[in-house]
Amino acid sequence: MAYLELNNINKYFGKTAAVENFNLQVERGELVSFLGPSGCGKTTTLRMVAGFETPTQGRVIINNEDVTHKSPNQRDVGMIFQSYALFPNLTVAGNIGFGLKIAKKPAEEIHKRVQDMLDLIHMPDYGNRYPYQLSGGQQQRVALARALALSPDVLLLDEPLSALDAKIRVSLRSEIRAIQQELGITAIYVTHDQEEALSISDRIVVMYNGHIEQIGSPFQIYNFPETAFVASFIGTLNSFNAEVTDLTNNVLRVGDLRLTTAENLEDRKVGDKVMIAIRPERLNFSSDLKKANLIDCTIENITFLGSIVRIQVKVGDLRLHMDTFNNPFLELPKIGDKAEITCSREAVIILQH
Amino acid sequence: MNWVSKFRKIPFWSWFWFILGVIYFVLPLYATLDFSLRMERDTLGFKAYAVAFQDPAFLKTFSYSIMLAILTIIVSVALVVPTAYWIRLRLPEARRIVEFITLMPFVVPAIILVFGLIRIYSSPLEIPFTSIVLLQPLTNFKLGTNILIIGGYVVLGLPYMYRSVDTGMRTVDVRTLTEAAQSMGASWATIILKIILPNVRTALLSGALLTFAIVVGEVILASFLGIPAFGPYLFLLGQHRAYEPAALSFTTFLLTWAAMGIIQLVTGGQSQAAGAH
Ligand SMILES: Nc1ncnc2c1ncn2[C@@H]1O[C@H](COP(=O)(O)OP(=O)(O)O)[C@@H](O)[C@H]1O
Ligand SMILES: [Mg+2]
């Protein structure tokens, strides 16, 4: 039995469906993120776990207890908001101790717990400050400490880093992940930032238009996207409409180009239309001729991105993106040059829909 | 040096209207002060003040009005804070209606209000179709008229109280703070007392101050309900005397300003804390 279960959740606002047929099982100590574009129902789903919304249909189960109809203050759930939501009238210590005070814990215990939490977020001397005296990153760390002070069953984070600038975002997300793993706390992390989701999660739930597109580890989601949406939403991607031409050798035709795939074509017929995808980093200049697919192309554009160089090439009417690692000793081709690039059979993925 | 140049940057017409406004407010005040100091022929002095303060009726009516003001403030806060909070949280569509209701005192004159109150509450409350009296007419006993006048004052202060509290709630993210508190196990009472009230303190104080000023100077409700308040006393005094009412008016004015200053001092840090979100 999973620690947190969302069983066939549906949520309607009037007639519009915000979330449909949502099924998820989260293990104890796992960090699962909800990833998807704005408006796809991430927050609504999270709020149903917190108790701020009630599902139109379906059940929320935490630690073997059906909490679907329990109010938020009766659930042991910690919540982190994008806007930090620290109480402006209380000090940092007052904020962190707020829930413990409500739970009528003795003053001594509260004091100790608050200090432990301040140490946990590496802000041991900030107890007497007010929220307005802190930077955004510090405020969000205090919000984290405040939510964790009550040792909740589940920690819910709704785009906690979106209001921060890029540098803090990266350092704070690894801090959140480290604390989550150290405490072994079960967490759901909502984000629309694919890089954030890939770097922080045990598993990712990719959502689109109120439903789940794919659930999987960051590795699975990135390397084996099942749907066109997942493939295009995560990372950059070359995707094409292709036609099955040869079942014995697994050959697909894209325009004039023929590509061999490692995917199973058993269920297909010659002439079937499929959607295929190739990640830009799976394409290389051909030095290794053992690779199955050889593509003759013309260099169209070169973009220098720091550690990576993105090259756009043209094959007939098709355009492909290719990423190579930056190497100061490697000579890059020039725009207009003819080149030959390769990719393995495994790099050609067939998307289900 | 710096602020001088800052002042220079303000355009001429801004200065013009600002100074005109100051004159409009300050001139009558100055005239009152000047007049109140001239009770004795040919010298300026505080005789009028001494005479006015020595009248025992002054102290009695003034303290009575202060008590009424405090009760009015307590009732308004208890009514307005949860209402404004609930509207922000759950019923944003009701905001317009409530705002309209709170503006009624500007539309309905106090004299109409008091006649309405008297007309309704001068008959006893009976169980329908029997003659069993549940409650004597409120206008028939002292506590009753006091309840009526506080009710009336709450209505008169509503536009100020509601607006300042509602504005105060705009500066904090009431909805998210509520959810944060709820997820930490807080009940509604705890949320209102520990989170909402402290964060609208400045707004409450300014609403309370305006309510205070209204109640202490109010004449019509108090006269018609026969309440021994400061307003009717001052009104009566004005019909028989010249200098003392001027002295008392000026004093109440000073008190109001002093209260405002104190509020500014007390809440200076708080409003900053609440505003920096
Ligand atoms: N309280 C609400 N009333 C009506 N519609 C809502 C409400 N909350 C969310 N929605 C709708 O539900 C959908 C999902 O919203 P949300 O869960 O906030 O998306 P996300 O967090 O992924 O951006 C959106 O279309 C949004 O307009
Ligand atoms: Mg959202």
XYZ file of C-alpha atoms and ligand atoms in Angstrom:
658
model
C 0.000 0.000 0.000
C 1.451 3.346 -1.018
C 1.840 6.114 1.535
C -0.113 8.719 -0.416
C -2.741 7.661 -2.904
C -4.812 9.681 -5.294
C -7.521 7.379 -6.548
C -9.319 8.336 -9.715
C -9.539 12.015 -8.841
C -11.751 14.302 -10.902
C -12.289 17.956 -10.215
C -14.769 20.176 -11.995
C -15.224 23.906 -11.564
C -18.749 24.284 -12.817
C -18.635 22.447 -16.116
C -14.928 22.827 -16.841
C -12.736 19.925 -15.862
C -9.593 21.059 -14.054
C -8.370 17.523 -13.292
C -9.556 14.241 -14.800
C -8.870 10.577 -14.003
C -5.877 11.323 -11.854
C -4.306 8.209 -10.337
C -1.069 8.336 -8.406
C 0.658 6.350 -5.694
C 3.494 7.957 -3.807
C 5.801 5.916 -1.616
C 6.978 7.079 1.788
C 10.002 9.386 1.498
C 9.528 9.893 -2.214
C 9.611 13.256 -3.948
C 7.180 13.353 -6.842
C 6.830 16.438 -8.981
C 3.879 17.577 -11.053
C 5.198 19.072 -14.242
C 3.175 20.772 -16.939
C 2.308 24.091 -18.530
C 0.337 26.738 -16.676
C -3.336 25.863 -16.252
C -2.916 22.100 -16.589
C -4.275 21.395 -13.105
C -1.141 21.001 -10.988
C -2.165 23.439 -8.280
C -5.721 22.124 -8.171
C -4.451 18.575 -7.619
C -2.054 19.733 -4.927
C -4.822 21.681 -3.200
C -6.956 18.550 -3.099
C -4.159 16.784 -1.237
C -3.927 19.739 1.156
C -7.697 19.882 1.631
C -8.282 23.351 0.169
C -10.353 21.800 -2.610
C -12.581 18.749 -2.469
C -12.491 16.357 -5.415
C -15.700 16.142 -7.401
C -14.971 12.435 -7.562
C -12.275 10.137 -6.223
C -10.396 9.697 -2.972
C -7.272 11.023 -1.302
C -5.609 8.561 1.037
C -2.694 9.459 3.292
C -1.066 6.768 5.405
C -4.014 4.391 4.989
C -6.509 7.013 6.065
C -9.142 8.420 3.732
C -8.800 12.186 4.152
C -10.900 13.193 1.147
C -13.404 15.097 3.227
C -11.173 16.288 6.040
C -10.514 20.001 6.394
C -6.955 21.275 5.887
C -6.375 21.904 9.591
C -7.184 18.280 10.364
C -4.625 16.871 7.933
C -0.942 16.564 8.747
C 0.113 18.287 5.576
C 2.716 21.035 5.223
C 2.316 23.560 2.475
C 4.840 25.853 0.779
C 3.549 28.662 -1.430
C 5.137 30.551 -4.277
C 4.601 33.804 -2.363
C 6.216 32.392 0.840
C 3.124 33.388 2.881
C 5.068 34.141 6.043
C 2.994 35.927 8.668
C 4.245 39.526 8.486
C 3.331 40.263 12.095
C 5.431 37.427 13.517
C 9.182 37.013 13.756
C 10.959 34.168 12.021
C 10.844 32.184 15.267
C 7.175 33.101 15.705
C 6.414 31.859 12.223
C 8.246 28.574 12.670
C 6.681 28.001 16.082
C 3.153 28.965 14.984
C 1.858 25.457 14.370
C 3.504 24.063 17.501
C 1.858 26.783 19.554
C -1.525 25.873 18.111
C -0.804 22.265 18.988
C -0.255 23.553 22.557
C 3.266 22.201 22.876
C 5.212 23.368 25.934
C 7.236 26.565 25.425
C 10.518 24.778 26.027
C 9.840 22.188 23.368
C 8.739 24.860 20.892
C 11.900 26.837 21.518
C 14.089 23.818 20.935
C 12.240 22.722 17.816
C 12.414 26.237 16.360
C 16.154 26.339 16.946
C 16.594 22.920 15.345
C 14.646 24.102 12.313
C 16.693 27.300 12.064
C 19.839 25.172 12.099
C 18.366 22.899 9.449
C 17.888 25.813 7.044
C 21.302 27.276 7.974
C 19.829 30.441 9.485
C 20.559 29.865 13.192
C 20.711 33.555 14.121
C 17.648 34.814 12.293
C 14.992 33.932 14.867
C 14.295 37.520 15.881
C 14.038 38.996 12.415
C 10.776 39.897 10.760
C 9.953 38.497 7.311
C 10.320 41.896 5.635
C 13.942 41.956 6.806
C 14.763 38.821 4.790
C 15.525 38.201 1.139
C 13.129 36.122 -0.939
C 15.324 33.046 -0.726
C 15.594 33.371 3.043
C 11.855 33.832 3.373
C 11.228 30.658 1.429
C 13.684 28.756 3.618
C 11.831 30.003 6.684
C 8.567 28.879 5.080
C 10.149 25.450 4.602
C 11.243 25.346 8.241
C 7.770 26.423 9.310
C 6.125 23.621 7.357
C 8.630 21.030 8.567
C 8.439 22.069 12.230
C 5.197 20.116 12.558
C 6.707 16.946 11.022
C 3.904 16.652 8.469
C 2.997 13.379 6.765
C 3.290 15.029 3.392
C 5.034 18.200 2.290
C 3.420 20.067 -0.599
C 5.323 22.697 -2.545
C 3.543 24.836 -5.132
C 6.121 26.415 -7.442
C 8.213 27.379 -4.421
C 11.063 28.860 -6.440
C 9.205 30.712 -9.164
C 9.470 34.093 -7.469
C 13.249 33.847 -6.994
C 16.054 34.727 -9.354
C 17.864 32.062 -11.331
C 20.922 31.596 -9.165
C 19.028 31.278 -5.869
C 16.574 28.979 -7.594
C 19.258 26.467 -8.417
C 20.938 26.530 -5.011
C 17.666 26.463 -3.076
C 16.263 23.550 -5.022
C 19.218 21.377 -4.132
C 18.873 22.519 -0.538
C 15.198 21.550 -0.538
C 16.058 18.188 -2.036
C 18.836 17.596 0.511
C 16.554 18.421 3.440
C 13.744 16.284 2.021
C 16.082 13.310 1.693
C 17.688 13.878 5.075
C 14.310 13.859 6.809
C 12.894 11.166 4.555
C 9.764 13.211 4.091
C 7.164 12.435 1.438
C 6.796 15.414 -0.872
C 4.899 16.660 -3.890
C 6.580 19.405 -5.820
C 4.676 21.442 -8.388
C 6.623 23.180 -11.128
C 6.353 24.239 -14.743
C 10.134 24.206 -15.095
C 11.305 20.944 -16.665
C 14.897 21.367 -15.558
C 13.761 21.830 -11.968
C 11.582 18.731 -12.141
C 14.319 16.633 -13.740
C 16.911 17.623 -11.165
C 14.899 17.319 -7.973
C 12.467 14.431 -8.387
C 12.361 10.730 -7.738
C 9.470 10.593 -10.149
C 7.758 13.083 -12.398
C 4.080 13.263 -13.269
C 3.802 15.111 -16.568
C 0.397 16.759 -16.840
C -1.419 18.354 -19.718
C -4.926 19.753 -19.864
C -6.028 18.212 -16.574
C -4.800 14.694 -17.194
C -1.622 12.682 -16.687
C 0.496 12.216 -19.803
C 3.211 10.079 -18.262
C 4.569 9.084 -14.879
C 8.188 8.041 -14.588
C 11.657 8.742 -13.254
C 13.436 11.775 -14.707
C 15.576 9.326 -16.698
C 12.539 7.577 -18.184
C 10.657 10.772 -18.852
C 13.588 12.346 -20.647
C 14.902 9.380 -22.567
C 11.696 7.496 -23.241
C 8.867 9.986 -23.585
C 5.665 8.155 -24.386
C 3.660 10.936 -25.915
C 4.352 13.776 -28.297
C 3.461 16.218 -25.547
C 5.973 14.794 -23.081
C 8.644 14.630 -25.726
C 8.165 18.221 -26.752
C 7.614 19.672 -23.298
C 10.774 18.182 -21.846
C 14.018 19.178 -23.454
C 14.301 20.258 -27.068
C 13.347 17.758 -29.597
C 13.292 16.884 -33.258
C 9.970 15.275 -34.034
C 8.566 14.172 -37.379
C 5.687 12.380 -38.961
C 7.045 9.169 -40.396
C 5.787 6.189 -42.337
C 6.624 2.547 -41.714
C 8.318 1.168 -44.826
C 10.132 -2.019 -43.842
C 9.102 -4.299 -40.990
C 12.007 -6.727 -41.160
C 14.713 -4.062 -40.887
C 12.636 -1.602 -38.836
C 12.886 1.185 -41.370
C 10.841 4.372 -41.290
C 10.604 7.026 -43.967
C 10.601 10.740 -43.203
C 10.417 12.636 -46.495
C 13.360 11.359 -48.490
C 15.180 10.270 -45.395
C 15.241 6.657 -44.211
C 15.800 5.934 -40.521
C 16.209 2.645 -38.692
C 14.774 2.334 -35.217
C 15.370 -0.076 -32.367
C 11.717 0.118 -31.390
C 9.382 -2.755 -31.777
C 7.302 -2.470 -34.953
C 5.530 -5.819 -34.563
C 2.094 -4.270 -34.161
C 2.479 -2.027 -37.181
C 1.892 -2.481 -40.873
C 3.821 -1.086 -43.798
C 2.366 2.321 -44.605
C 1.363 3.098 -40.983
C 1.863 6.716 -39.995
C 3.805 7.233 -36.759
C 5.282 10.141 -34.855
C 9.003 9.835 -34.159
C 11.429 11.854 -32.092
C 15.186 12.287 -31.816
C 16.877 14.226 -29.011
C 19.427 16.770 -30.333
C 22.241 15.340 -28.212
C 21.780 11.916 -29.788
C 22.928 13.287 -33.141
C 26.671 13.445 -33.897
C 29.036 14.256 -36.692
C 29.884 10.932 -38.188
C 33.114 9.542 -36.894
C 31.591 6.238 -35.964
C 30.227 4.627 -39.087
C 28.858 1.644 -37.195
C 25.938 3.815 -36.183
C 22.884 2.810 -38.090
C 21.601 6.088 -39.433
C 23.665 8.288 -41.716
C 22.215 11.644 -42.673
C 23.611 13.959 -45.345
C 22.806 17.534 -44.516
C 23.699 21.199 -44.875
C 24.654 23.352 -41.879
C 22.121 26.138 -41.516
C 22.792 27.773 -38.203
C 25.131 27.513 -35.221
C 24.261 28.765 -31.741
C 26.837 28.865 -28.992
C 25.192 28.083 -25.612
C 28.240 27.813 -23.364
C 28.848 24.202 -22.552
C 26.780 23.161 -25.538
C 26.803 24.178 -29.189
C 23.471 23.826 -30.964
C 23.660 23.256 -34.687
C 20.705 23.454 -37.015
C 20.980 21.371 -40.162
C 18.805 20.934 -43.207
C 17.972 17.616 -44.831
C 15.818 18.186 -47.880
C 12.820 20.008 -46.431
C 13.485 18.827 -42.884
C 15.234 20.771 -40.165
C 17.108 19.012 -37.374
C 18.708 20.317 -34.219
C 21.889 18.746 -33.018
C 23.755 19.432 -29.758
C 27.460 18.843 -29.296
C 29.583 19.577 -26.272
C 31.662 22.677 -26.580
C 35.312 21.872 -27.165
C 37.792 24.705 -27.733
C 40.069 22.440 -29.788
C 37.381 21.179 -32.073
C 36.818 22.999 -35.295
C 33.165 23.767 -35.882
C 31.744 23.589 -39.393
C 30.678 26.781 -41.122
C 27.219 27.750 -42.213
C 26.544 26.351 -45.672
C 28.992 23.456 -45.286
C 27.892 19.981 -46.277
C 28.153 17.490 -43.444
C 27.297 13.951 -42.550
C 25.661 13.244 -39.203
C 24.674 10.010 -37.507
C 22.473 8.653 -34.822
C 21.978 5.206 -33.363
C 18.916 3.046 -33.929
C 18.017 3.548 -30.240
C 17.907 7.311 -30.653
C 14.881 7.079 -32.934
C 11.897 6.959 -30.553
C 8.323 6.253 -31.591
C 5.764 8.333 -29.688
C 2.460 6.708 -28.810
C 0.267 9.687 -29.559
C 20.285 70.692 0.067
C 18.773 67.643 -1.440
C 15.238 68.120 -0.142
C 15.249 71.761 -1.163
C 15.804 70.767 -4.738
C 13.175 68.064 -4.320
C 10.644 70.686 -3.258
C 11.549 72.852 -6.205
C 10.678 70.037 -8.538
C 7.042 70.032 -7.389
C 5.107 72.070 -9.953
C 3.595 75.431 -9.128
C -0.037 74.327 -9.327
C 0.558 71.499 -6.896
C 1.820 74.014 -4.391
C -1.086 76.313 -5.138
C -3.775 73.708 -4.425
C -1.902 72.342 -1.456
C -1.647 75.762 0.193
C -5.248 76.582 -0.661
C -6.270 73.322 1.050
C -4.214 74.106 4.115
C -5.792 77.560 4.385
C -9.262 76.097 3.995
C -8.724 73.765 6.934
C -6.527 75.859 9.160
C -8.244 79.228 8.950
C -11.511 78.262 10.738
C -9.484 76.413 13.301
C -7.337 79.424 13.909
C -10.426 81.627 14.182
C -11.923 79.289 16.783
C -8.710 79.280 18.782
C -8.371 83.023 18.596
C -11.976 83.570 19.664
C -11.706 81.099 22.556
C -8.768 83.046 23.974
C -10.652 86.377 24.127
C -13.116 85.796 26.950
C -11.466 88.531 28.953
C -11.555 91.922 27.338
C -8.355 93.132 25.635
C -6.106 90.226 26.710
C -5.528 86.758 25.417
C -6.036 84.077 28.065
C -7.348 80.647 28.934
C -10.312 81.794 31.006
C -12.833 80.203 28.689
C -11.020 76.875 29.017
C -10.912 77.084 32.797
C -14.615 77.879 32.997
C -15.575 75.148 30.569
C -13.535 72.418 32.258
C -14.869 73.335 35.684
C -18.439 72.605 34.686
C -19.175 69.140 36.172
C -21.589 68.454 33.293
C -18.670 68.706 30.900
C -16.733 65.908 32.549
C -19.836 63.756 32.884
C -20.992 64.071 29.285
C -17.506 63.884 27.870
C -16.627 60.674 29.703
C -20.013 59.249 28.740
C -19.300 59.923 25.103
C -15.853 58.379 25.360
C -17.408 55.255 26.818
C -19.963 55.162 23.994
C -17.158 55.621 21.485
C -15.140 52.742 22.900
C -18.136 50.404 22.887
C -19.002 51.475 19.345
C -15.461 50.711 18.230
C -15.508 47.273 19.832
C -18.826 46.400 18.181
C -17.695 47.722 14.774
C -14.444 45.784 14.882
C -16.270 42.601 15.816
C -18.674 43.173 12.943
C -16.424 44.585 10.243
C -13.251 42.502 10.521
C -14.868 39.086 10.042
C -17.163 40.488 7.344
C -14.394 42.131 5.319
C -12.259 39.032 5.815
C -14.930 36.649 4.619
C -15.660 38.780 1.588
C -11.990 38.830 0.600
C -11.696 35.116 1.194
C -14.869 33.588 -0.134
C -17.341 36.136 -1.470
C -15.505 38.678 -3.597
C -18.692 39.147 -5.606
C -20.459 40.464 -2.478
C -17.955 43.265 -2.080
C -19.936 45.804 -4.108
C -23.165 45.209 -2.241
C -21.471 45.502 1.130
C -19.619 48.623 0.071
C -22.912 50.128 -0.996
C -24.515 49.263 2.341
C -21.648 50.778 4.268
C -22.118 54.006 2.333
C -25.744 54.387 3.449
C -24.934 56.912 6.211
C -23.799 59.298 3.469
C -27.152 58.925 1.738
C -29.537 58.654 4.663
C -29.259 61.630 7.048
C -28.794 60.913 10.746
C -32.171 62.437 11.509
C -33.896 59.837 9.334
C -31.847 57.094 10.928
C -32.847 58.118 14.430
C -36.525 58.400 13.576
C -36.379 54.998 11.982
C -34.738 53.544 15.088
C -37.276 55.142 17.384
C -40.212 54.064 15.279
C -39.163 50.450 15.138
C -37.886 50.007 18.661
C -40.568 51.936 20.532
C -42.975 49.017 20.278
C -42.437 45.864 22.315
C -41.299 42.615 20.776
C -44.177 40.142 21.011
C -44.685 36.566 19.958
C -46.860 36.940 16.852
C -50.657 36.572 17.359
C -50.304 36.631 21.165
C -49.777 39.441 23.589
C -46.856 37.786 25.318
C -44.102 40.367 25.464
C -40.606 39.038 24.881
C -38.839 42.350 25.153
C -39.949 45.755 26.340
C -39.456 48.587 23.805
C -35.766 49.446 23.720
C -36.620 53.134 23.921
C -38.271 52.633 27.299
C -35.229 51.900 29.401
C -31.718 53.199 29.746
C -29.834 50.136 28.606
C -32.187 49.957 25.643
C -31.461 53.469 24.431
C -27.755 52.861 24.927
C -27.964 49.754 22.775
C -29.849 51.745 20.161
C -27.370 54.582 20.064
C -24.391 52.252 19.816
C -26.146 50.469 16.974
C -26.724 53.815 15.307
C -23.116 54.867 15.811
C -21.852 51.605 14.351
C -23.857 52.443 11.233
C -22.494 55.987 11.106
C -18.912 54.757 11.460
C -19.329 51.904 8.989
C -18.088 53.697 5.862
C -14.818 54.590 7.589
C -14.343 51.342 9.447
C -15.151 49.058 6.531
C -13.055 50.960 4.035
C -9.987 51.200 6.179
C -10.145 47.532 7.180
C -10.745 46.432 3.600
C -7.817 48.536 2.409
C -5.686 47.115 5.203
C -6.497 43.603 4.046
C -5.422 44.488 0.543
C -1.837 45.034 1.695
C -1.504 41.427 2.887
C -2.312 38.315 0.916
C -5.225 37.330 3.141
C -6.106 34.194 1.212
C -2.658 32.628 1.151
C -1.929 33.566 4.766
C -5.198 31.906 5.732
C -4.306 28.737 3.874
C -0.820 28.711 5.385
C -2.329 28.997 8.858
C -4.952 26.345 8.127
C -2.360 23.877 6.950
C -0.651 24.388 10.299
C -3.812 23.392 12.109
C -5.215 26.831 12.934
C -8.958 27.276 13.504
C -10.956 30.208 12.138
C -10.872 32.016 15.480
C -7.092 31.609 15.713
C -6.604 32.822 12.170
C -8.674 35.969 12.725
C -7.191 36.787 16.126
C -3.549 35.843 15.522
C -3.052 36.564 11.851
C -5.711 38.815 10.374
C -6.255 41.279 13.229
C -2.563 42.001 13.876
C -1.967 42.582 10.184
C -4.771 45.118 9.830
C -3.939 46.855 13.096
C -2.956 50.137 11.494
C -6.086 50.170 9.384
C -8.190 49.333 12.443
C -6.653 52.159 14.397
C -7.432 54.718 11.746
C -10.981 53.396 11.420
C -11.318 53.483 15.184
C -10.039 57.020 15.343
C -12.556 58.268 12.811
C -15.336 56.425 14.612
C -14.182 58.013 17.851
C -14.286 61.479 16.340
C -17.778 60.904 14.950
C -19.194 59.562 18.206
C -17.722 62.232 20.444
C -19.093 65.060 18.316
C -22.441 63.487 17.412
C -25.541 65.515 18.318
C -28.639 64.281 16.520
C -28.866 60.643 17.621
C -27.897 61.489 21.162
C -30.462 64.322 21.470
C -33.377 62.371 20.077
C -32.620 59.261 22.104
C -32.098 61.386 25.232
C -28.550 60.240 25.860
C -26.487 62.501 28.161
C -23.624 62.721 25.669
C -21.073 65.399 24.909
C -22.565 66.467 21.575
C -25.919 67.677 22.924
C -24.121 69.296 25.865
C -21.869 71.275 23.551
C -24.868 72.188 21.421
C -26.794 73.485 24.436
C -23.762 75.342 25.704
C -23.443 76.992 22.324
C -26.915 78.417 22.637
C -26.208 80.130 25.940
C -22.514 80.872 25.888
C -20.036 82.213 23.385
C -16.465 81.469 24.424
C -16.669 78.125 26.216
C -17.998 76.124 23.231
C -15.172 77.498 21.132
C -12.706 76.416 23.805
C -14.222 72.919 24.005
C -14.360 72.508 20.219
C -10.744 73.410 19.959
C -9.845 71.016 22.763
C -11.634 68.061 21.188
C -9.908 68.891 17.966
C -6.510 68.854 19.667
C -7.334 65.564 21.363
C -8.200 64.008 18.035
C -4.954 65.174 16.516
C -2.982 63.978 19.513
C -4.608 60.569 19.164
C -3.676 60.499 15.494
C -0.095 61.395 16.303
C 0.110 58.657 18.907
C -1.270 56.141 16.432
C 1.327 57.186 13.900
C 4.062 56.709 16.486
C 2.806 53.384 17.765
C 2.118 51.851 14.393
C 4.998 53.306 12.395
C 7.060 50.091 12.618
C 4.058 47.817 12.378
C 2.678 49.233 9.173
C 6.086 48.808 7.653
C 6.185 45.205 8.772
C 2.741 44.551 7.388
C 3.284 46.499 4.214
C 6.546 44.940 3.136
C 5.099 41.948 1.471
N -11.312 28.224 -8.052
C -11.395 27.999 -9.378
N -12.528 28.280 -10.040
C -12.648 28.033 -11.366
N -11.661 27.531 -12.124
C -10.499 27.226 -11.535
C -10.303 27.454 -10.137
N -9.047 27.052 -9.824
C -8.492 26.626 -10.975
N -9.356 26.718 -12.006
C -9.105 26.290 -13.391
O -8.607 24.977 -13.377
C -7.566 24.829 -14.310
C -6.313 24.329 -13.642
O -5.771 25.357 -12.837
P -4.503 25.159 -11.917
O -4.645 23.906 -11.141
O -4.308 26.410 -11.135
O -3.351 25.013 -12.989
P -1.774 25.045 -12.790
O -1.458 25.101 -11.336
O -1.282 23.814 -13.440
O -1.293 26.263 -13.515
C -7.386 26.168 -14.992
O -8.075 26.122 -16.197
C -8.034 27.142 -14.038
O -8.575 28.220 -14.743
Mg -0.357 26.625 -10.294
